[in-house]
Amino acid sequence: MTTSPSDALKVLLIGSGGREHALSWKLAASPLLGTLYCTPGNPGIAECATLIDLDIDDHDAVIAFCHSFEIDLVVVGPEAPLVAGITDPLIAAGIKVFGPSQAAAQLEGSKGFTKDLCARFDIPTGSYGRFNNAPKAKAYIREQGAPIVVKADGLAAGKGVVVAMTLEEALDAVDACFEGHFGDAGAEVVIEEFLDGEEASFFCICDGTTALPFGSAQDHKRVGDGDTGANTGGMGAYSPAPIMDEAMTERVMKELIEPTMRGMAEIGAPFSGVLFAGLMIGKDGPKLIEYNTRFGDPECQVLMTRLKDDLLVIMLAAVNKMLDQVSIRWSDDAALTVVMAAEGYPASPRKGTVIKGVEEADALPDVKVFHAGTVHKDGELLANGGRVLNVTATGKSVSEAQAKAYQAVSKIDWAGGFCRSDIGWRAVEREKSAR
Ligand code: AMP
Ligand code: GLY
């Protein structure tokens, strides 16, 4: 398709993480794009977009910006603005938004909401109870026994979940919730059956009616090698997830995603945007751990490096409710990303340390370094957050992508940072035993 400057599209992207750098990199490659704006952005995103300063909690200010800059599409990266309801007022003002309504974002914003939806529409998940006081929650835990999972109902930046191996741990987790450790998110707790199996992240792009499968990935949530230590937002990922073969994808679509889409439409909250299913695949088949209503971070980085099609075309098809006419092509290569985090992450990451060598790493073949928490100051690149860089590589196998990603990591000279040394270990072991 050819475009003249007058019909070249103007897009506003919201967010500042590695996920948004990957999205901006892919959107910037679209022949349909005229100008990409991003708020607040980061130094990596600044290479693909014009960064602007907007208070995204001030919906009127966002609407005013979109009108005066004639924005054709707003893409919302993170969950917080979606759950806070940024989409509805923008759509009411005639602006196209890729992302769910506030009602549909409850799939991520309230774990209890999602569990009730699963119960009502027969979507396989662990059994559960919802409680707004400690004594009842504790009585339920004593009745069920350990292992058991205690979750703050609301958004808690990945920290509101305790997989308790003992009764004592579970009872302590209930106290932590009601003592306000997770703020408002912990005003209600969901107690859930412990699910055993292999986890996978599965993505669909949705337009309210159609859900189009959009790849799979495996994340590494623990901070330390061998999946040890504290839970984090994710220390690395690879795509595709070997367990999500064609047959399993079909099963997940039929047993989980399609009833979710039907259910959301039936309750008056049709889902559009990214539906990200956290799955546990055990001996009884796939079960839902949780839904998120946006791309995963760092899962997005590996999806974007494998996506062959134009992301802007796909997002426009979603907002125009035309996904039934779209098919998606992926590279046959595997992609793997290693998260480099600031020392002290996740508890108390140290800011302001100097990072060198990003350009050398980025110049290696089949490597792309995405920025997350970085900042430029006085000509230097500094760490400015917990997760700081996502060193991403592709290869014919996960093992090959892993070797290239760690080769690139070795070019980065950053005394104040660390990364896991075993991202992709499960897939690499599988590949070894298949040889
Ligand atoms: P979530 O924030 O819901 O993704 O939970 C964080 C992590 O806790 C998940 O990635 C799982 O590893 C684990 N988890 C959550 N719910 C369960 C469950 N019902 N059974 C076993 N593990 C779980
Ligand atoms: N990496 C997990 C998430 O984005 O929720």
Short mmCIF file of C-alpha atoms and ligand atoms in Angstrom, two decimals:
data_model
loop_
_atom_site.label_atom_id
_atom_site.label_comp_id
_atom_site.label_asym_id
_atom_site.label_seq_id
_atom_site.Cartn_x
_atom_site.Cartn_y
_atom_site.Cartn_z
CA MET A 1 0.00 0.00 0.00
CA THR A 2 1.27 3.52 -0.73
CA THR A 3 0.39 6.45 1.48
CA SER A 4 0.70 10.16 0.91
CA PRO A 5 1.88 12.32 3.83
CA SER A 6 -1.70 13.54 4.36
CA ASP A 7 -3.09 10.07 5.06
CA ALA A 8 -0.04 8.82 6.96
CA LEU A 9 -1.32 7.86 10.39
CA LYS A 10 -0.57 9.53 13.68
CA VAL A 11 -0.36 7.24 16.67
CA LEU A 12 -0.01 7.94 20.39
CA LEU A 13 1.56 5.18 22.49
CA ILE A 14 1.26 5.25 26.29
CA GLY A 15 3.97 3.71 28.45
CA SER A 16 7.69 3.67 29.20
CA GLY A 17 8.86 0.07 29.55
CA GLY A 18 10.64 -2.49 27.41
CA ARG A 19 7.20 -3.57 26.21
CA GLU A 20 6.53 -0.10 24.83
CA HIS A 21 9.99 0.12 23.24
CA ALA A 22 9.23 -3.13 21.39
CA LEU A 23 5.77 -1.83 20.37
CA SER A 24 7.21 1.50 19.18
CA TRP A 25 9.96 -0.28 17.21
CA LYS A 26 7.37 -2.42 15.44
CA LEU A 27 4.87 0.44 14.88
CA ALA A 28 7.68 2.62 13.47
CA ALA A 29 8.33 -0.05 10.82
CA SER A 30 4.80 0.28 9.43
CA PRO A 31 4.52 1.94 6.00
CA LEU A 32 1.18 3.38 7.18
CA LEU A 33 2.76 5.36 10.01
CA GLY A 34 3.25 9.09 9.72
CA THR A 35 4.19 10.17 13.25
CA LEU A 36 4.46 8.12 16.42
CA TYR A 37 4.16 10.00 19.70
CA CYS A 38 4.86 8.37 23.03
CA THR A 39 4.24 9.45 26.61
CA PRO A 40 6.29 9.31 28.77
CA GLY A 41 8.62 7.01 26.76
CA ASN A 42 12.28 6.23 27.43
CA PRO A 43 15.62 6.77 25.61
CA GLY A 44 15.10 3.67 23.42
CA ILE A 45 11.58 4.74 22.45
CA ALA A 46 12.96 8.20 21.61
CA GLU A 47 14.76 6.55 18.67
CA CYS A 48 11.40 5.54 17.13
CA ALA A 49 8.96 8.15 18.45
CA THR A 50 8.53 11.78 19.46
CA LEU A 51 8.33 11.82 23.26
CA ILE A 52 5.73 14.08 24.80
CA ASP A 53 4.82 15.03 28.32
CA LEU A 54 1.19 14.25 29.14
CA ASP A 55 -0.56 13.46 32.42
CA ILE A 56 -2.34 10.29 31.37
CA ASP A 57 -4.52 10.35 34.51
CA ASP A 58 -5.97 13.60 33.16
CA HIS A 59 -8.22 12.14 30.49
CA ASP A 60 -9.36 15.58 29.27
CA ALA A 61 -5.72 16.53 28.64
CA VAL A 62 -5.16 13.31 26.66
CA ILE A 63 -8.31 13.99 24.61
CA ALA A 64 -7.20 17.58 23.94
CA PHE A 65 -3.78 16.37 22.76
CA CYS A 66 -5.36 13.75 20.48
CA HIS A 67 -7.68 16.32 18.92
CA SER A 68 -5.06 18.99 18.37
CA PHE A 69 -2.48 16.53 16.96
CA GLU A 70 -5.14 14.64 14.95
CA ILE A 71 -4.24 11.29 16.50
CA ASP A 72 -5.70 8.36 14.53
CA LEU A 73 -5.00 5.68 17.12
CA VAL A 74 -4.05 5.51 20.79
CA VAL A 75 -2.23 2.37 21.96
CA VAL A 76 -2.22 1.77 25.72
CA GLY A 77 0.76 -0.35 26.86
CA PRO A 78 0.40 -0.91 30.64
CA GLU A 79 -2.51 -2.15 32.75
CA ALA A 80 -2.86 0.73 35.24
CA PRO A 81 -4.37 3.29 32.80
CA LEU A 82 -6.67 0.60 31.36
CA VAL A 83 -7.98 -0.39 34.77
CA ALA A 84 -8.31 3.32 35.63
CA GLY A 85 -10.60 3.65 32.59
CA ILE A 86 -8.66 5.69 30.05
CA THR A 87 -10.29 4.00 27.06
CA ASP A 88 -13.96 4.92 27.53
CA PRO A 89 -13.70 8.76 27.62
CA LEU A 90 -11.34 8.74 24.62
CA ILE A 91 -13.70 6.56 22.58
CA ALA A 92 -16.63 8.76 23.64
CA ALA A 93 -14.64 11.73 22.28
CA GLY A 94 -14.34 9.99 18.89
CA ILE A 95 -10.74 8.76 19.32
CA LYS A 96 -9.79 5.21 18.36
CA VAL A 97 -8.11 3.28 21.16
CA PHE A 98 -6.41 -0.11 21.08
CA GLY A 99 -7.18 -1.47 24.54
CA PRO A 100 -10.18 -2.73 26.53
CA SER A 101 -12.91 -0.64 28.13
CA GLN A 102 -12.77 -0.16 31.89
CA ALA A 103 -15.48 -2.81 32.30
CA ALA A 104 -13.52 -5.31 30.19
CA ALA A 105 -10.22 -4.46 31.93
CA GLN A 106 -11.74 -5.93 35.11
CA LEU A 107 -10.40 -9.22 33.75
CA GLU A 108 -7.03 -7.97 34.99
CA GLY A 109 -8.19 -5.42 37.57
CA SER A 110 -10.15 -7.87 39.72
CA LYS A 111 -9.14 -11.48 40.22
CA GLY A 112 -12.51 -12.15 41.87
CA PHE A 113 -14.33 -10.79 38.79
CA THR A 114 -12.40 -13.20 36.56
CA LYS A 115 -12.99 -16.18 38.84
CA ASP A 116 -16.74 -15.45 38.90
CA LEU A 117 -16.75 -15.20 35.09
CA CYS A 118 -14.94 -18.57 34.87
CA ALA A 119 -17.49 -20.15 37.21
CA ARG A 120 -20.44 -18.73 35.28
CA PHE A 121 -19.18 -19.64 31.79
CA ASP A 122 -17.46 -22.97 32.59
CA ILE A 123 -13.91 -21.80 31.94
CA PRO A 124 -11.41 -24.24 33.50
CA THR A 125 -9.55 -22.73 36.47
CA GLY A 126 -8.74 -23.62 40.08
CA SER A 127 -11.56 -23.70 42.65
CA TYR A 128 -11.69 -20.55 44.79
CA GLY A 129 -13.32 -18.41 47.44
CA ARG A 130 -13.61 -14.59 47.68
CA PHE A 131 -13.38 -12.94 51.10
CA ASN A 132 -13.48 -9.43 52.51
CA ASN A 133 -12.43 -10.39 56.04
CA ALA A 134 -9.62 -12.42 57.57
CA PRO A 135 -11.56 -14.85 59.80
CA LYS A 136 -13.65 -16.23 56.93
CA ALA A 137 -10.65 -16.39 54.59
CA LYS A 138 -8.68 -18.28 57.25
CA ALA A 139 -11.51 -20.70 57.94
CA TYR A 140 -11.67 -21.50 54.20
CA ILE A 141 -7.89 -22.05 54.08
CA ARG A 142 -8.06 -24.43 57.08
CA GLU A 143 -10.85 -26.33 55.38
CA GLN A 144 -8.97 -26.64 52.07
CA GLY A 145 -5.44 -27.27 53.42
CA ALA A 146 -2.06 -26.40 51.85
CA PRO A 147 -0.58 -25.92 49.28
CA ILE A 148 -2.95 -23.08 48.47
CA VAL A 149 -2.71 -19.71 46.77
CA VAL A 150 -3.61 -16.34 48.35
CA LYS A 151 -4.17 -13.37 46.05
CA ALA A 152 -4.97 -9.71 46.64
CA ASP A 153 -8.01 -9.03 44.44
CA GLY A 154 -6.77 -5.86 42.71
CA LEU A 155 -3.68 -4.68 40.82
CA ALA A 156 -0.55 -5.16 42.92
CA ALA A 157 2.21 -4.94 40.28
CA GLY A 158 2.75 -8.71 40.32
CA LYS A 159 3.37 -8.74 44.08
CA GLY A 160 -0.08 -9.63 45.41
CA VAL A 161 0.20 -13.42 44.98
CA VAL A 162 1.49 -15.88 47.59
CA VAL A 163 1.81 -19.51 46.58
CA ALA A 164 1.72 -20.95 50.10
CA MET A 165 3.21 -24.38 50.62
CA THR A 166 2.14 -24.45 54.29
CA LEU A 167 -1.00 -23.41 56.18
CA GLU A 168 1.03 -20.94 58.21
CA GLU A 169 2.30 -19.15 55.11
CA ALA A 170 -1.23 -18.94 53.74
CA LEU A 171 -2.65 -17.54 57.00
CA ASP A 172 0.19 -14.97 57.15
CA ALA A 173 -0.56 -13.95 53.57
CA VAL A 174 -4.19 -13.27 54.51
CA ASP A 175 -3.03 -11.03 57.36
CA ALA A 176 -0.62 -9.20 55.03
CA CYS A 177 -3.49 -8.48 52.63
CA PHE A 178 -5.89 -7.20 55.25
CA GLU A 179 -3.14 -5.24 57.01
CA GLY A 180 -2.89 -3.20 53.81
CA HIS A 181 0.44 -4.47 52.39
CA PHE A 182 -1.08 -4.17 48.90
CA GLY A 183 -3.13 -1.03 49.56
CA ASP A 184 -6.65 -1.03 48.13
CA ALA A 185 -5.79 -4.09 46.00
CA GLY A 186 -5.91 -6.17 49.20
CA ALA A 187 -9.33 -5.07 50.47
CA GLU A 188 -10.57 -8.41 49.18
CA VAL A 189 -8.67 -11.69 48.87
CA VAL A 190 -9.15 -14.57 46.50
CA ILE A 191 -8.06 -17.94 47.86
CA GLU A 192 -7.35 -20.36 45.09
CA GLU A 193 -6.59 -24.03 44.58
CA PHE A 194 -2.89 -24.72 43.92
CA LEU A 195 -2.45 -25.79 40.30
CA ASP A 196 0.38 -28.05 39.24
CA GLY A 197 1.90 -28.22 35.77
CA GLU A 198 3.83 -26.14 33.27
CA GLU A 199 3.06 -22.43 32.88
CA ALA A 200 2.68 -20.69 29.54
CA SER A 201 1.62 -17.22 28.45
CA PHE A 202 -0.82 -17.15 25.54
CA PHE A 203 -1.94 -14.02 23.71
CA CYS A 204 -4.93 -13.08 21.58
CA ILE A 205 -5.78 -9.84 19.80
CA CYS A 206 -9.50 -9.17 20.20
CA ASP A 207 -12.11 -6.87 18.70
CA GLY A 208 -15.08 -7.50 20.97
CA THR A 209 -16.21 -10.54 18.99
CA THR A 210 -13.22 -12.23 17.36
CA ALA A 211 -10.15 -13.41 19.28
CA LEU A 212 -7.17 -14.01 17.04
CA PRO A 213 -4.38 -16.17 18.52
CA PHE A 214 -1.28 -14.00 18.79
CA GLY A 215 1.54 -16.25 19.88
CA SER A 216 2.86 -17.73 23.07
CA ALA A 217 5.80 -17.25 25.38
CA GLN A 218 7.30 -18.48 28.60
CA ASP A 219 8.31 -15.99 31.26
CA HIS A 220 10.77 -16.42 34.17
CA LYS A 221 9.15 -14.76 37.16
CA ARG A 222 11.70 -15.48 39.89
CA VAL A 223 14.69 -13.24 40.33
CA GLY A 224 17.33 -15.98 40.61
CA ASP A 225 18.78 -18.77 38.48
CA GLY A 226 16.95 -22.07 38.72
CA ASP A 227 13.67 -20.17 39.34
CA THR A 228 14.60 -19.22 42.90
CA GLY A 229 14.16 -16.09 44.99
CA ALA A 230 11.54 -13.35 44.94
CA ASN A 231 8.82 -12.95 42.32
CA THR A 232 9.44 -10.17 39.80
CA GLY A 233 7.65 -8.67 36.81
CA GLY A 234 9.64 -11.13 34.67
CA MET A 235 13.40 -11.70 34.25
CA GLY A 236 13.34 -13.01 30.69
CA ALA A 237 11.17 -14.82 28.18
CA TYR A 238 11.21 -16.83 25.02
CA SER A 239 8.73 -17.46 22.26
CA PRO A 240 7.11 -19.68 21.15
CA ALA A 241 6.33 -21.77 24.25
CA PRO A 242 6.97 -25.36 23.10
CA ILE A 243 3.99 -26.63 25.10
CA MET A 244 1.62 -24.38 23.08
CA ASP A 245 1.62 -26.51 19.95
CA GLU A 246 -1.24 -26.40 17.45
CA ALA A 247 -3.42 -28.89 19.31
CA MET A 248 -2.98 -27.15 22.68
CA THR A 249 -3.65 -23.75 21.07
CA GLU A 250 -6.90 -25.08 19.63
CA ARG A 251 -7.90 -26.46 23.01
CA VAL A 252 -7.14 -23.21 24.82
CA MET A 253 -9.11 -21.24 22.23
CA LYS A 254 -12.12 -23.53 22.52
CA GLU A 255 -12.13 -24.18 26.28
CA LEU A 256 -10.92 -20.82 27.64
CA ILE A 257 -10.72 -17.93 25.18
CA GLU A 258 -13.95 -18.39 23.23
CA PRO A 259 -16.18 -18.82 26.31
CA THR A 260 -14.44 -15.75 27.80
CA MET A 261 -15.22 -13.67 24.70
CA ARG A 262 -18.84 -14.91 24.70
CA GLY A 263 -19.18 -14.35 28.43
CA MET A 264 -17.77 -10.82 28.31
CA ALA A 265 -20.15 -9.92 25.47
CA GLU A 266 -23.06 -11.43 27.37
CA ILE A 267 -22.40 -9.38 30.51
CA GLY A 268 -22.17 -6.22 28.40
CA ALA A 269 -18.38 -5.85 28.49
CA PRO A 270 -17.15 -7.13 25.09
CA PHE A 271 -13.39 -7.54 25.17
CA SER A 272 -11.07 -5.76 22.75
CA GLY A 273 -7.32 -5.26 22.86
CA VAL A 274 -4.81 -7.86 24.06
CA LEU A 275 -6.10 -10.79 26.06
CA PHE A 276 -3.11 -12.39 27.79
CA ALA A 277 -3.90 -15.72 29.43
CA GLY A 278 -1.56 -17.03 32.11
CA LEU A 279 -2.06 -20.79 31.81
CA MET A 280 -1.16 -23.80 33.90
CA ILE A 281 -1.01 -26.89 31.75
CA GLY A 282 -1.38 -29.93 33.93
CA LYS A 283 -2.58 -33.48 33.55
CA ASP A 284 -6.24 -32.42 33.16
CA GLY A 285 -5.34 -29.98 30.39
CA PRO A 286 -5.06 -26.18 30.38
CA LYS A 287 -6.42 -24.12 33.27
CA LEU A 288 -6.54 -20.37 33.67
CA ILE A 289 -4.24 -18.86 36.31
CA GLU A 290 -5.10 -15.29 35.43
CA TYR A 291 -5.95 -12.92 32.63
CA ASN A 292 -4.08 -9.74 31.82
CA THR A 293 -5.54 -7.19 29.45
CA ARG A 294 -2.34 -5.98 27.74
CA PHE A 295 0.89 -7.43 26.39
CA GLY A 296 3.26 -9.08 28.85
CA ASP A 297 6.54 -7.40 29.67
CA PRO A 298 9.02 -8.95 28.67
CA GLU A 299 6.84 -11.35 26.61
CA CYS A 300 5.96 -8.55 24.16
CA GLN A 301 9.63 -8.11 23.26
CA VAL A 302 9.95 -11.69 22.01
CA LEU A 303 6.58 -11.59 20.22
CA MET A 304 7.48 -8.38 18.37
CA THR A 305 10.84 -9.75 17.18
CA ARG A 306 9.01 -12.78 15.67
CA LEU A 307 6.01 -10.95 14.18
CA LYS A 308 6.26 -10.74 10.38
CA ASP A 309 3.12 -8.67 9.81
CA ASP A 310 2.43 -4.99 10.24
CA LEU A 311 1.43 -4.38 13.89
CA LEU A 312 -0.37 -1.14 13.00
CA VAL A 313 -2.57 -2.94 10.46
CA ILE A 314 -3.45 -5.58 13.08
CA MET A 315 -4.28 -2.96 15.74
CA LEU A 316 -6.41 -0.98 13.29
CA ALA A 317 -8.29 -4.17 12.33
CA ALA A 318 -8.97 -4.72 16.04
CA VAL A 319 -10.34 -1.22 16.66
CA ASN A 320 -12.37 -1.39 13.42
CA LYS A 321 -13.82 -4.81 14.44
CA MET A 322 -12.40 -6.51 11.36
CA LEU A 323 -10.15 -9.14 12.91
CA ASP A 324 -12.12 -11.92 11.23
CA GLN A 325 -10.38 -10.79 8.03
CA VAL A 326 -6.85 -10.91 9.40
CA SER A 327 -4.31 -13.71 9.62
CA ILE A 328 -0.97 -13.42 11.34
CA ARG A 329 2.42 -14.70 10.23
CA TRP A 330 5.33 -15.44 12.51
CA SER A 331 8.98 -16.06 11.85
CA ASP A 332 9.92 -19.73 12.28
CA ASP A 333 12.80 -18.56 14.45
CA ALA A 334 12.69 -18.59 18.23
CA ALA A 335 13.25 -15.36 20.13
CA LEU A 336 14.65 -14.97 23.63
CA THR A 337 15.08 -11.92 25.83
CA VAL A 338 17.28 -11.51 28.89
CA VAL A 339 16.20 -8.81 31.33
CA MET A 340 19.07 -6.82 32.82
CA ALA A 341 17.96 -5.35 36.14
CA ALA A 342 19.46 -2.86 38.56
CA GLU A 343 21.14 -4.30 41.65
CA GLY A 344 18.63 -4.57 44.47
CA TYR A 345 15.69 -5.39 42.14
CA PRO A 346 12.92 -6.28 42.93
CA ALA A 347 12.99 -4.92 46.53
CA SER A 348 15.04 -1.72 46.11
CA PRO A 349 16.74 -1.23 42.74
CA ARG A 350 19.66 1.20 42.73
CA LYS A 351 19.26 4.11 40.31
CA GLY A 352 21.88 6.25 38.59
CA THR A 353 24.59 3.67 37.76
CA VAL A 354 26.32 4.10 34.37
CA ILE A 355 25.64 1.70 31.50
CA LYS A 356 28.00 1.32 28.53
CA GLY A 357 28.13 -0.94 25.50
CA VAL A 358 24.44 -0.95 24.53
CA GLU A 359 25.25 0.14 20.97
CA GLU A 360 27.87 -2.61 20.56
CA ALA A 361 25.38 -5.21 21.80
CA ASP A 362 22.62 -3.84 19.58
CA ALA A 363 24.86 -3.98 16.50
CA LEU A 364 25.35 -7.76 16.73
CA PRO A 365 23.45 -9.79 14.11
CA ASP A 366 19.93 -10.90 15.12
CA VAL A 367 20.10 -8.85 18.33
CA LYS A 368 17.88 -6.00 19.48
CA VAL A 369 18.32 -4.26 22.83
CA PHE A 370 15.11 -2.75 24.18
CA HIS A 371 15.25 -0.06 26.83
CA ALA A 372 13.06 -0.13 29.94
CA GLY A 373 14.23 1.89 32.99
CA THR A 374 17.01 3.97 31.42
CA VAL A 375 17.65 7.71 31.26
CA HIS A 376 20.18 9.91 29.41
CA LYS A 377 22.01 12.37 31.63
CA ASP A 378 25.07 14.48 30.75
CA GLY A 379 25.82 12.30 27.73
CA GLU A 380 25.66 9.05 29.68
CA LEU A 381 23.08 6.29 29.83
CA LEU A 382 22.01 5.62 33.43
CA ALA A 383 19.84 3.04 35.16
CA ASN A 384 16.54 4.60 36.18
CA GLY A 385 14.33 1.72 37.33
CA GLY A 386 14.17 -1.95 38.30
CA ARG A 387 14.17 -3.69 34.97
CA VAL A 388 16.51 -1.65 32.79
CA LEU A 389 17.39 -3.40 29.49
CA ASN A 390 15.94 -6.33 27.55
CA VAL A 391 18.62 -7.98 25.45
CA THR A 392 16.72 -9.86 22.76
CA ALA A 393 17.95 -12.25 20.06
CA THR A 394 16.51 -14.62 17.49
CA GLY A 395 17.85 -17.99 16.31
CA LYS A 396 16.85 -21.24 14.67
CA SER A 397 16.26 -22.72 18.13
CA VAL A 398 15.85 -21.37 21.66
CA SER A 399 19.43 -22.59 22.35
CA GLU A 400 20.76 -20.51 19.45
CA ALA A 401 18.74 -17.44 20.46
CA GLN A 402 19.97 -17.89 24.04
CA ALA A 403 23.64 -18.06 22.95
CA LYS A 404 23.26 -14.87 20.87
CA ALA A 405 21.41 -13.01 23.63
CA TYR A 406 24.07 -13.81 26.25
CA GLN A 407 26.83 -12.91 23.75
CA ALA A 408 25.15 -9.50 23.50
CA VAL A 409 24.77 -9.27 27.29
CA SER A 410 28.55 -9.76 27.57
CA LYS A 411 29.08 -6.55 25.52
CA ILE A 412 27.17 -4.48 28.07
CA ASP A 413 29.42 -2.92 30.63
CA TRP A 414 27.26 -2.16 33.67
CA ALA A 415 28.66 -2.77 37.13
CA GLY A 416 25.34 -1.83 38.79
CA GLY A 417 23.27 -4.43 36.95
CA PHE A 418 22.62 -8.16 36.91
CA CYS A 419 20.68 -10.76 34.96
CA ARG A 420 19.76 -14.41 35.23
CA SER A 421 22.19 -16.70 33.41
CA ASP A 422 19.66 -19.42 32.57
CA ILE A 423 16.80 -17.76 30.66
CA GLY A 424 15.23 -20.39 28.41
CA TRP A 425 16.55 -23.35 30.43
CA ARG A 426 13.43 -25.47 30.07
CA ALA A 427 13.32 -25.17 26.28
CA VAL A 428 17.09 -25.63 26.00
CA GLU A 429 16.84 -28.88 27.98
CA ARG A 430 13.98 -30.02 25.77
CA GLU A 431 16.02 -29.24 22.66
CA LYS A 432 19.02 -31.14 24.05
CA SER A 433 16.99 -34.24 24.82
CA ALA A 434 15.34 -34.12 21.38
CA ARG A 435 18.71 -34.19 19.64
P1 AMP B 1 -0.19 -14.09 38.94
O1 AMP B 1 0.22 -12.74 39.43
O2 AMP B 1 -1.62 -14.44 39.18
O3 AMP B 1 0.34 -14.39 37.55
O4 AMP B 1 0.62 -15.13 39.84
C1 AMP B 1 2.02 -15.09 39.87
C2 AMP B 1 2.55 -16.48 39.79
O5 AMP B 1 2.05 -17.25 40.91
C3 AMP B 1 2.08 -17.26 38.57
O6 AMP B 1 2.87 -17.00 37.44
C4 AMP B 1 2.23 -18.68 39.05
O7 AMP B 1 3.58 -19.10 38.98
C5 AMP B 1 1.85 -18.58 40.50
N1 AMP B 1 0.43 -18.94 40.69
C6 AMP B 1 -0.63 -18.11 40.66
N2 AMP B 1 -1.78 -18.79 40.86
C7 AMP B 1 -1.44 -20.08 41.02
C8 AMP B 1 -2.17 -21.28 41.28
N3 AMP B 1 -3.50 -21.28 41.43
N4 AMP B 1 -1.48 -22.43 41.39
C9 AMP B 1 -0.13 -22.45 41.27
N5 AMP B 1 0.61 -21.36 41.05
C10 AMP B 1 -0.02 -20.18 40.91
N1 GLY B 2 5.71 -10.76 32.53
C1 GLY B 2 4.46 -10.88 33.14
C2 GLY B 2 3.52 -9.78 32.91
O1 GLY B 2 3.74 -8.91 32.11
O2 GLY B 2 2.49 -9.76 33.58
#
